[in-house]
Structures are given as structure tokens and as C-alpha cells.
PDB file of N, CA and C in Angstrom:
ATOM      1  N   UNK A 145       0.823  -1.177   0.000  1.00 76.00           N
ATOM      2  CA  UNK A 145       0.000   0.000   0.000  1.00 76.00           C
ATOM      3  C   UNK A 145       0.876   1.253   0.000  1.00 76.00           C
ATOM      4  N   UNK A 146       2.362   0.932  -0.948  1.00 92.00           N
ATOM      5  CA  UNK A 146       2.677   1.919  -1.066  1.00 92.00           C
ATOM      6  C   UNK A 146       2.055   3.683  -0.991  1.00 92.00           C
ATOM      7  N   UNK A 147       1.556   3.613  -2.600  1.00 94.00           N
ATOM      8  CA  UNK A 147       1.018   4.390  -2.844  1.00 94.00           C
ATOM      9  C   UNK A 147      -0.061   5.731  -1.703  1.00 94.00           C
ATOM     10  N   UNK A 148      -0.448   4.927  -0.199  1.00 93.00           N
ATOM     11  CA  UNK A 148      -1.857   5.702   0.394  1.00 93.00           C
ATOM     12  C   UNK A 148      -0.023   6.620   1.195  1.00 93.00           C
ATOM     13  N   UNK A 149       0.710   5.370   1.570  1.00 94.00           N
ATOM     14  CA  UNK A 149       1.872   5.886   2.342  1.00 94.00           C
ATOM     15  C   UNK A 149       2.734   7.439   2.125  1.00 94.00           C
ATOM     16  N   UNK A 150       2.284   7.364   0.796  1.00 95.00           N
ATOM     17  CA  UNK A 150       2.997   8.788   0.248  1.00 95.00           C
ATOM     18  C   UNK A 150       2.379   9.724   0.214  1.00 95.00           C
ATOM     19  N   UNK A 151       0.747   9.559  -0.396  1.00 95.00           N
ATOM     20  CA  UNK A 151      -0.233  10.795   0.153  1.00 95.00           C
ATOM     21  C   UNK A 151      -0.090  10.980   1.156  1.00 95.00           C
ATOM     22  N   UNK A 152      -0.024  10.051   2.711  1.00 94.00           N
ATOM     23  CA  UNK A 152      -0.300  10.367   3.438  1.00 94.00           C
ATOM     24  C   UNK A 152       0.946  11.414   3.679  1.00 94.00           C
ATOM     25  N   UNK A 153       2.052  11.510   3.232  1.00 95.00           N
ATOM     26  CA  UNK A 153       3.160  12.629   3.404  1.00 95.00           C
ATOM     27  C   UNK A 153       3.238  13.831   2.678  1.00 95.00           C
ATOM     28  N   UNK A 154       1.710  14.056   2.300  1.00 95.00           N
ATOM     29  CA  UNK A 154       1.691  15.610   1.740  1.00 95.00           C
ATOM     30  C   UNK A 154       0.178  16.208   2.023  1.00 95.00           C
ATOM     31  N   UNK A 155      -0.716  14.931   2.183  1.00 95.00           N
ATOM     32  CA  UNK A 155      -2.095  14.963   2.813  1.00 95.00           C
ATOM     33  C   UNK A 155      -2.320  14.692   3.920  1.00 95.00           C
ATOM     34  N   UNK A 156      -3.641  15.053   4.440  1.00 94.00           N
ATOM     35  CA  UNK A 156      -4.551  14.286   5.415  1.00 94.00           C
ATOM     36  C   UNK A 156      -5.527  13.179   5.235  1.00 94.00           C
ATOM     37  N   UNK A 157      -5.441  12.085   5.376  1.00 94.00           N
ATOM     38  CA  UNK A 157      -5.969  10.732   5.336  1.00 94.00           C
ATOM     39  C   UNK A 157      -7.595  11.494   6.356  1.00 94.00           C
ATOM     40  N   UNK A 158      -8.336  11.426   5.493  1.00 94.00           N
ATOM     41  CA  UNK A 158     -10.292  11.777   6.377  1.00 94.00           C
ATOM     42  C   UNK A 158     -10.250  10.636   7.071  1.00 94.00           C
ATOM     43  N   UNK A 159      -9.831   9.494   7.534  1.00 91.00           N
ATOM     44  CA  UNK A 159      -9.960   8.761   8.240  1.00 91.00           C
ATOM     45  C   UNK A 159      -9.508   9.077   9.853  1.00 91.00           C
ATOM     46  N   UNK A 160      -8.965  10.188   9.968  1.00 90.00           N
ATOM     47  CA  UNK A 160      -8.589  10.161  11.270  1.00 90.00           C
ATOM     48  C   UNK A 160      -9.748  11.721  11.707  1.00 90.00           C
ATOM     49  N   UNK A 161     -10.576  11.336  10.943  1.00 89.00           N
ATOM     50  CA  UNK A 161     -11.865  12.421  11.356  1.00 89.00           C
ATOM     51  C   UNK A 161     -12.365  12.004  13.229  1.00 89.00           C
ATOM     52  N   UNK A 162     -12.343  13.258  13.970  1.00 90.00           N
ATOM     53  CA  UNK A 162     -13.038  13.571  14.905  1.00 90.00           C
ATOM     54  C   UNK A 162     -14.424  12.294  15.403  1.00 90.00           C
ATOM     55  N   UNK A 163     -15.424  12.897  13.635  1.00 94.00           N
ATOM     56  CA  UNK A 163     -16.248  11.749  13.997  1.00 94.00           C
ATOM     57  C   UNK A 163     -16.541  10.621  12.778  1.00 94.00           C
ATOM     58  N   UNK A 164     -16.635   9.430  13.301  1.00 93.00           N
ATOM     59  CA  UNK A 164     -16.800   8.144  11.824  1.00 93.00           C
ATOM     60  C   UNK A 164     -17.804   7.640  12.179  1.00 93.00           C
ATOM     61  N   UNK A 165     -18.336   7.062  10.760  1.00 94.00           N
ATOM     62  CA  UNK A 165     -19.056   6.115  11.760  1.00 94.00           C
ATOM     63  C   UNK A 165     -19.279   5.145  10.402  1.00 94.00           C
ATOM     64  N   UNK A 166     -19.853   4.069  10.577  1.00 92.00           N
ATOM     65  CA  UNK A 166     -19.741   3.098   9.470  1.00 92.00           C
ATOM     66  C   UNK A 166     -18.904   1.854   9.622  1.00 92.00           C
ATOM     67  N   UNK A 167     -18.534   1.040   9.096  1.00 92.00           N
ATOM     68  CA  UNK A 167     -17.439  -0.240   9.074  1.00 92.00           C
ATOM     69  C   UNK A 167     -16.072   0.983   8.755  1.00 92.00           C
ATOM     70  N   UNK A 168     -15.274  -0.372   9.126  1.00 92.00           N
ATOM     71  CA  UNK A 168     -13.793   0.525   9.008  1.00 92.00           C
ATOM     72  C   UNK A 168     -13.260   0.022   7.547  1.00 92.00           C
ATOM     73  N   UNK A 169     -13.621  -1.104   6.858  1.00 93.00           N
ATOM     74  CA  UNK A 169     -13.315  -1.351   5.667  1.00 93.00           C
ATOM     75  C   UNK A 169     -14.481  -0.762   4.178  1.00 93.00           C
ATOM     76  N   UNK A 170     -14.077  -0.386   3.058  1.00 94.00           N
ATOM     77  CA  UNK A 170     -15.175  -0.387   2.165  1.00 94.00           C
ATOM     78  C   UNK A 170     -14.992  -1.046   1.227  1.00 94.00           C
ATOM     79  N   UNK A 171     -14.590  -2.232   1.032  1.00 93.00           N
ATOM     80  CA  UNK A 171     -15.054  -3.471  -0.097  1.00 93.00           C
ATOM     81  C   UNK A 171     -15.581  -4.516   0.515  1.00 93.00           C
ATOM     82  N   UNK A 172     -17.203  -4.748  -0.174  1.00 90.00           N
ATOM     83  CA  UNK A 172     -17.988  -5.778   0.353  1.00 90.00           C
ATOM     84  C   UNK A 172     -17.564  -6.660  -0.858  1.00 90.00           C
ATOM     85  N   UNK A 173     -17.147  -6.858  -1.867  1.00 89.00           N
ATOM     86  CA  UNK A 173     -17.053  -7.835  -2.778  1.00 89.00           C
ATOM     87  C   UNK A 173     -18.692  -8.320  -3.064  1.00 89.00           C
ATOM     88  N   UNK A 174     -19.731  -7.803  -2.412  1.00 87.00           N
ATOM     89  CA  UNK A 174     -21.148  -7.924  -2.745  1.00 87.00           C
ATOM     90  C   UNK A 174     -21.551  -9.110  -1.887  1.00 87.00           C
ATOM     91  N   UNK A 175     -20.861  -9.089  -0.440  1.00 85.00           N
ATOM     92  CA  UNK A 175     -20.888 -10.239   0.333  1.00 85.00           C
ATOM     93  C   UNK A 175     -21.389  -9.705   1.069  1.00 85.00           C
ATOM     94  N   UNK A 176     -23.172 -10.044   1.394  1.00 81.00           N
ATOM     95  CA  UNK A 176     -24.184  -9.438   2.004  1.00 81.00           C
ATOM     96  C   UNK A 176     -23.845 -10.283   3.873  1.00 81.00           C
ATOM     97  N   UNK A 177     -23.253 -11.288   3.626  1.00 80.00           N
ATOM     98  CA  UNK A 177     -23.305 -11.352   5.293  1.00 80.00           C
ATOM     99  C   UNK A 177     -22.026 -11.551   6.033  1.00 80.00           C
ATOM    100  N   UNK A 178     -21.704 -10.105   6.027  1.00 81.00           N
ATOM    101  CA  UNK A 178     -20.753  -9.953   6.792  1.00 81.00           C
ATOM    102  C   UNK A 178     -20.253  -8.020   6.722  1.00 81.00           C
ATOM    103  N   UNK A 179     -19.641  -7.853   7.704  1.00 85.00           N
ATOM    104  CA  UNK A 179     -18.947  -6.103   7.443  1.00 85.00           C
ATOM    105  C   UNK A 179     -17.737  -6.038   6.790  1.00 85.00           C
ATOM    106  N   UNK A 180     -17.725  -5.049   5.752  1.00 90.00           N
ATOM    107  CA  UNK A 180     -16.534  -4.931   5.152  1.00 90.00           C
ATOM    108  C   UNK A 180     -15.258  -4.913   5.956  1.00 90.00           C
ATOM    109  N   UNK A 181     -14.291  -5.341   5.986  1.00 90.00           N
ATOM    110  CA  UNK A 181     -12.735  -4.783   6.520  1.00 90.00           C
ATOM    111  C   UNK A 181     -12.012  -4.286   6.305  1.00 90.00           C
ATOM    112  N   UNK A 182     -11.760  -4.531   4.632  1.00 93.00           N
ATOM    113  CA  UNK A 182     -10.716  -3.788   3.815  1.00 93.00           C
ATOM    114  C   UNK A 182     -10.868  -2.997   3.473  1.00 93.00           C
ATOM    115  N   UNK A 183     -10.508  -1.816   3.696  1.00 93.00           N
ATOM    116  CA  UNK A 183     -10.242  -0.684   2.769  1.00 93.00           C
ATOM    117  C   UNK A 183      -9.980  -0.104   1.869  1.00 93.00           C
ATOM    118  N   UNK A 184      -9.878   0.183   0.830  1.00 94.00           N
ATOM    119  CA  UNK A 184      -9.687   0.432  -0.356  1.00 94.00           C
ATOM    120  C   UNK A 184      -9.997   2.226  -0.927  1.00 94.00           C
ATOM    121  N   UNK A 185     -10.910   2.555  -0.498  1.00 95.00           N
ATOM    122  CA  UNK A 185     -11.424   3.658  -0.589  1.00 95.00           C
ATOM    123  C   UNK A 185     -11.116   5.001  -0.067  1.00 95.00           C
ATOM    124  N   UNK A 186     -10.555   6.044  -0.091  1.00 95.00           N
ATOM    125  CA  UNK A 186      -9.974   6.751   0.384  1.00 95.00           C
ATOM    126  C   UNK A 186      -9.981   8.665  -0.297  1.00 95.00           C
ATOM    127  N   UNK A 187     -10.338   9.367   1.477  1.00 96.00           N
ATOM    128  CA  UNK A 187     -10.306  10.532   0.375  1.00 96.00           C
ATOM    129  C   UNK A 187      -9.029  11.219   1.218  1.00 96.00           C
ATOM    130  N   UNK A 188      -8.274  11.610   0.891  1.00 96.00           N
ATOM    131  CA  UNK A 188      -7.858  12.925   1.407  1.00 96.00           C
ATOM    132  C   UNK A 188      -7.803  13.663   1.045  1.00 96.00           C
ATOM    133  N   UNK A 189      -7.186  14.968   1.989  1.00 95.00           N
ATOM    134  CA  UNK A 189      -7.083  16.736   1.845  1.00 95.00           C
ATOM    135  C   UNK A 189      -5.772  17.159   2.632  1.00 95.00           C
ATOM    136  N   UNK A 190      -6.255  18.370   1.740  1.00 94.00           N
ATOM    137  CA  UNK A 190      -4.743  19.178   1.934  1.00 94.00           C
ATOM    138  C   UNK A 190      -5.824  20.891   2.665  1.00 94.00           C
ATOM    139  N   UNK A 191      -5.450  21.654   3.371  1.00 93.00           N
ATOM    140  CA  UNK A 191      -5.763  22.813   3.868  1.00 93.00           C
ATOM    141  C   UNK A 191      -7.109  22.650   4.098  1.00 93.00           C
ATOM    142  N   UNK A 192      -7.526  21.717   4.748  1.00 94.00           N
ATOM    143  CA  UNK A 192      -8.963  21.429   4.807  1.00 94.00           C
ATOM    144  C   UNK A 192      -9.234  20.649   6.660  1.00 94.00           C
ATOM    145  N   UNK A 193     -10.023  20.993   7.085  1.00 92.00           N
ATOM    146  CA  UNK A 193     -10.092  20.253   8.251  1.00 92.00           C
ATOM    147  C   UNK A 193     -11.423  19.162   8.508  1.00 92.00           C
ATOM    148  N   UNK A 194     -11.193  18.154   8.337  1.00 93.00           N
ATOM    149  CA  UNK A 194     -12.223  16.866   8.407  1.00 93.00           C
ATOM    150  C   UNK A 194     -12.951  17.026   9.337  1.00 93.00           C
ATOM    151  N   UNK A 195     -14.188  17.132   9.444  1.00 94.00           N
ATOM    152  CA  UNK A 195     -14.911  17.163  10.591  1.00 94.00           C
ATOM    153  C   UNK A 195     -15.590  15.594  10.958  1.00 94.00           C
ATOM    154  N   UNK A 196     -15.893  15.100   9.664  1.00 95.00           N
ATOM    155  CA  UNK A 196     -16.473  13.547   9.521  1.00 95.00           C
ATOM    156  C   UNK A 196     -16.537  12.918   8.149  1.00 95.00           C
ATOM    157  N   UNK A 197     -16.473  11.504   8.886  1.00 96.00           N
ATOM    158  CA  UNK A 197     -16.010  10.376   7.779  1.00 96.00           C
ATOM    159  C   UNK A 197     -17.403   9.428   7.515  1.00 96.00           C
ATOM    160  N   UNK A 198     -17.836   8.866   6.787  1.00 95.00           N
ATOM    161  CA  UNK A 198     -18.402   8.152   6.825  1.00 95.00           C
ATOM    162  C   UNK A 198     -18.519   6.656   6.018  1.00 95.00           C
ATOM    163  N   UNK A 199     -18.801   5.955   5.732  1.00 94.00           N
ATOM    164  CA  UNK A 199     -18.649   4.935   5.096  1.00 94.00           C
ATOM    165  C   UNK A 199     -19.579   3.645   4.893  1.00 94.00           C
ATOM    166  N   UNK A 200     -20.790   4.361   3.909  1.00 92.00           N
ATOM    167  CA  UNK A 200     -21.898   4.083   3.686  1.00 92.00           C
ATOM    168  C   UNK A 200     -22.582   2.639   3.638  1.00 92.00           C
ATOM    169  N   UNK A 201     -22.532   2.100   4.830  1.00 88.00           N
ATOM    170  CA  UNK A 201     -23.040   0.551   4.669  1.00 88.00           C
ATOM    171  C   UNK A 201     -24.689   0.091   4.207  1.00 88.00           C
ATOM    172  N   UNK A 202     -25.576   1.104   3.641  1.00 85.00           N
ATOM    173  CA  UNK A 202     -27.011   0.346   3.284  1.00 85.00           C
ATOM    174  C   UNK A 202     -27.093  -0.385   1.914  1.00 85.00           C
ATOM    175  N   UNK A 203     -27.991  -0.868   1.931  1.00 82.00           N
ATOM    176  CA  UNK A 203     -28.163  -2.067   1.101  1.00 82.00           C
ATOM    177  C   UNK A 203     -29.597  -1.889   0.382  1.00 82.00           C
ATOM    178  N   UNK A 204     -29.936  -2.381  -0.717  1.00 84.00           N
ATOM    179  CA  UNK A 204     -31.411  -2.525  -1.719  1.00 84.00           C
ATOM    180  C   UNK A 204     -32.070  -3.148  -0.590  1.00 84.00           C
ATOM    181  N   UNK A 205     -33.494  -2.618  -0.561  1.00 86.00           N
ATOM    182  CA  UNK A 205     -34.528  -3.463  -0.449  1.00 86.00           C
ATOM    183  C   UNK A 205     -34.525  -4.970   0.004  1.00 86.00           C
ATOM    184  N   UNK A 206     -33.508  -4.939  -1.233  1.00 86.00           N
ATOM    185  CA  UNK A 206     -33.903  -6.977  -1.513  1.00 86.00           C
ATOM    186  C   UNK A 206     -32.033  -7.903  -0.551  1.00 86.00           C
ATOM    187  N   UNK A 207     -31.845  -6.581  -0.175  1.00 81.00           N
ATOM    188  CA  UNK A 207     -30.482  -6.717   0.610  1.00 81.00           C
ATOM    189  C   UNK A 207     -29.437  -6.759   0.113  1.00 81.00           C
ATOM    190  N   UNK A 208     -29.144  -6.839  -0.963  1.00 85.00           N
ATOM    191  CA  UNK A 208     -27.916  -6.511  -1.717  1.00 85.00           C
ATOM    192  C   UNK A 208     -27.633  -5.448  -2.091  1.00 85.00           C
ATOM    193  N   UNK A 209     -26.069  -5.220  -1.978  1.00 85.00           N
ATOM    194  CA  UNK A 209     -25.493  -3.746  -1.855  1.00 85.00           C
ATOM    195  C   UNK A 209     -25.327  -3.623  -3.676  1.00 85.00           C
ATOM    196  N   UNK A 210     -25.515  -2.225  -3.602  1.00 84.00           N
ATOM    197  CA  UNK A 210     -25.533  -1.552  -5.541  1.00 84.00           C
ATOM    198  C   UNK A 210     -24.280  -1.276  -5.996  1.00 84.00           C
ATOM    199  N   UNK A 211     -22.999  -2.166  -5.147  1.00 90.00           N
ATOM    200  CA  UNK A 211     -21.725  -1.954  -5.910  1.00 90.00           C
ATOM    201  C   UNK A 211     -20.787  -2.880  -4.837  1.00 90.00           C
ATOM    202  N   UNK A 212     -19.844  -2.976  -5.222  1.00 92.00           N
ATOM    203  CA  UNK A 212     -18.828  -3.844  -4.538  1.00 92.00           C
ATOM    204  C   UNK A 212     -17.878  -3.132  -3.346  1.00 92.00           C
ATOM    205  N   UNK A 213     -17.878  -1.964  -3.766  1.00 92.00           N
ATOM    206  CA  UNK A 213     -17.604  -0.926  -2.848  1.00 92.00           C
ATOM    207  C   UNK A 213     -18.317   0.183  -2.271  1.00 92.00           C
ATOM    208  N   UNK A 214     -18.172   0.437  -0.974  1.00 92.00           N
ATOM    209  CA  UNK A 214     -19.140   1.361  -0.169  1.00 92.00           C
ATOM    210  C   UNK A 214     -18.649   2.224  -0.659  1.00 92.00           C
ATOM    211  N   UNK A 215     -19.450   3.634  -0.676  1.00 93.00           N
ATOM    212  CA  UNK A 215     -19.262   4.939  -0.680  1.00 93.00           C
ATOM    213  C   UNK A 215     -19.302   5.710   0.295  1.00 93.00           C
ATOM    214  N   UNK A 216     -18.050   6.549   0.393  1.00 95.00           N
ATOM    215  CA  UNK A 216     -17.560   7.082   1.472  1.00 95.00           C
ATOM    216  C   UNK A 216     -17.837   8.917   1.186  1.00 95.00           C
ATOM    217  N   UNK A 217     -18.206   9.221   2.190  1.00 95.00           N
ATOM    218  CA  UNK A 217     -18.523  10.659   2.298  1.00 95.00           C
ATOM    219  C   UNK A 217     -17.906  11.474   3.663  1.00 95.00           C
ATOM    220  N   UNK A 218     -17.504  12.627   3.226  1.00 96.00           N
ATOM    221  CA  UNK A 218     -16.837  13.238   4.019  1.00 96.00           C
ATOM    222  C   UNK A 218     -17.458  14.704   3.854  1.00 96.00           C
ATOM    223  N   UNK A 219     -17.155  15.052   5.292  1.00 96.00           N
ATOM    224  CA  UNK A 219     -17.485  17.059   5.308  1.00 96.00           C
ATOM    225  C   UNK A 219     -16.296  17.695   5.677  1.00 96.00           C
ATOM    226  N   UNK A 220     -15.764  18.375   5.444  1.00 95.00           N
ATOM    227  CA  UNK A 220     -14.531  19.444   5.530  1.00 95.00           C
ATOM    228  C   UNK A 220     -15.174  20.631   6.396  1.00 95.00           C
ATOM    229  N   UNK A 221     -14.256  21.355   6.337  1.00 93.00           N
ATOM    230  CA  UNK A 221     -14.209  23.080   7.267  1.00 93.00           C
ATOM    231  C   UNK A 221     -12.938  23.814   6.837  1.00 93.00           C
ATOM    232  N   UNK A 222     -12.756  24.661   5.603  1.00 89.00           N
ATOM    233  CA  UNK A 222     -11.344  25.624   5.505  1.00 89.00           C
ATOM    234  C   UNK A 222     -10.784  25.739   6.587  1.00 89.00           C
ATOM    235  N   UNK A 223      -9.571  25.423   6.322  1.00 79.00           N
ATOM    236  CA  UNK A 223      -8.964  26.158   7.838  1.00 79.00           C
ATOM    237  C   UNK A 223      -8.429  27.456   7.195  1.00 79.00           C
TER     238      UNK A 223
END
């Protein structure tokens, strides 16, 4: 995981937001029984202050999730 290692040396990883909430991984591979673990998904920022992370675990109706990966949402604040 090279690659998150080096953003993280010019960015801020939203994962170390104040507040989260959600599973800590976002690839379900479309595997309805169980919580994601892995991570994959990732936003960061630069001059921005994370207030919250989130990491969208709902599912269809019929219980299956509409992609293989959760979608992750975040709110900022300029610093």
C-alpha cells in the first residue's frame, strides 16, 4: 500500500476524522453477510479540516449492496 503511504506525506488521510461512523473497511465484494474490513477507498485533503467520515453501509430493499464498494462521504471546514 505503497502508494496511500505517500499521500499520506503531503495529505490528510479523512480517516482520522473527529467523527466516523460506518465499518472501518469499504469493499464488500457484494458479500451481504458480513462487514466490510478492507479498505480500499480513500479521500484525502490538503488545507482542509475533516470534521467527519463516513462509510456508507445500506443495502437494496432486496439486501444486496448496488456496488462492490461502499461509498464514502466526508465534510470538511477551511482552515
Amino acid at each position: 500500500e505503497k502508494p496511500i503511504v505517500v499521500l499520506n506525506e503531503y495529505m490528510t488521510d479523512a480517516a482520522v476524522s473527529p467523527e466516523r461512523s460506518g465499518p472501518d473497511g469499504t469493499w464488500c465484494s457484494f458479500d451481504t453477510g458480513g462487514e466490510p474490513v478492507k479498505r480500499i477507498d480513500y479521500i484525502f485533503s490538503r488545507n482542509f479540516k475533516n470534521v467527519q467520515l463516513r462509510h456508507i453501509n445500506d443495502s437494496r430493499p432486496n439486501g444486496l449492496n448496488v456496488s462492490d464498494h461502499l461509498p464514502v462521504l466526508s465534510v470538511f471546514e477551511y482552515q
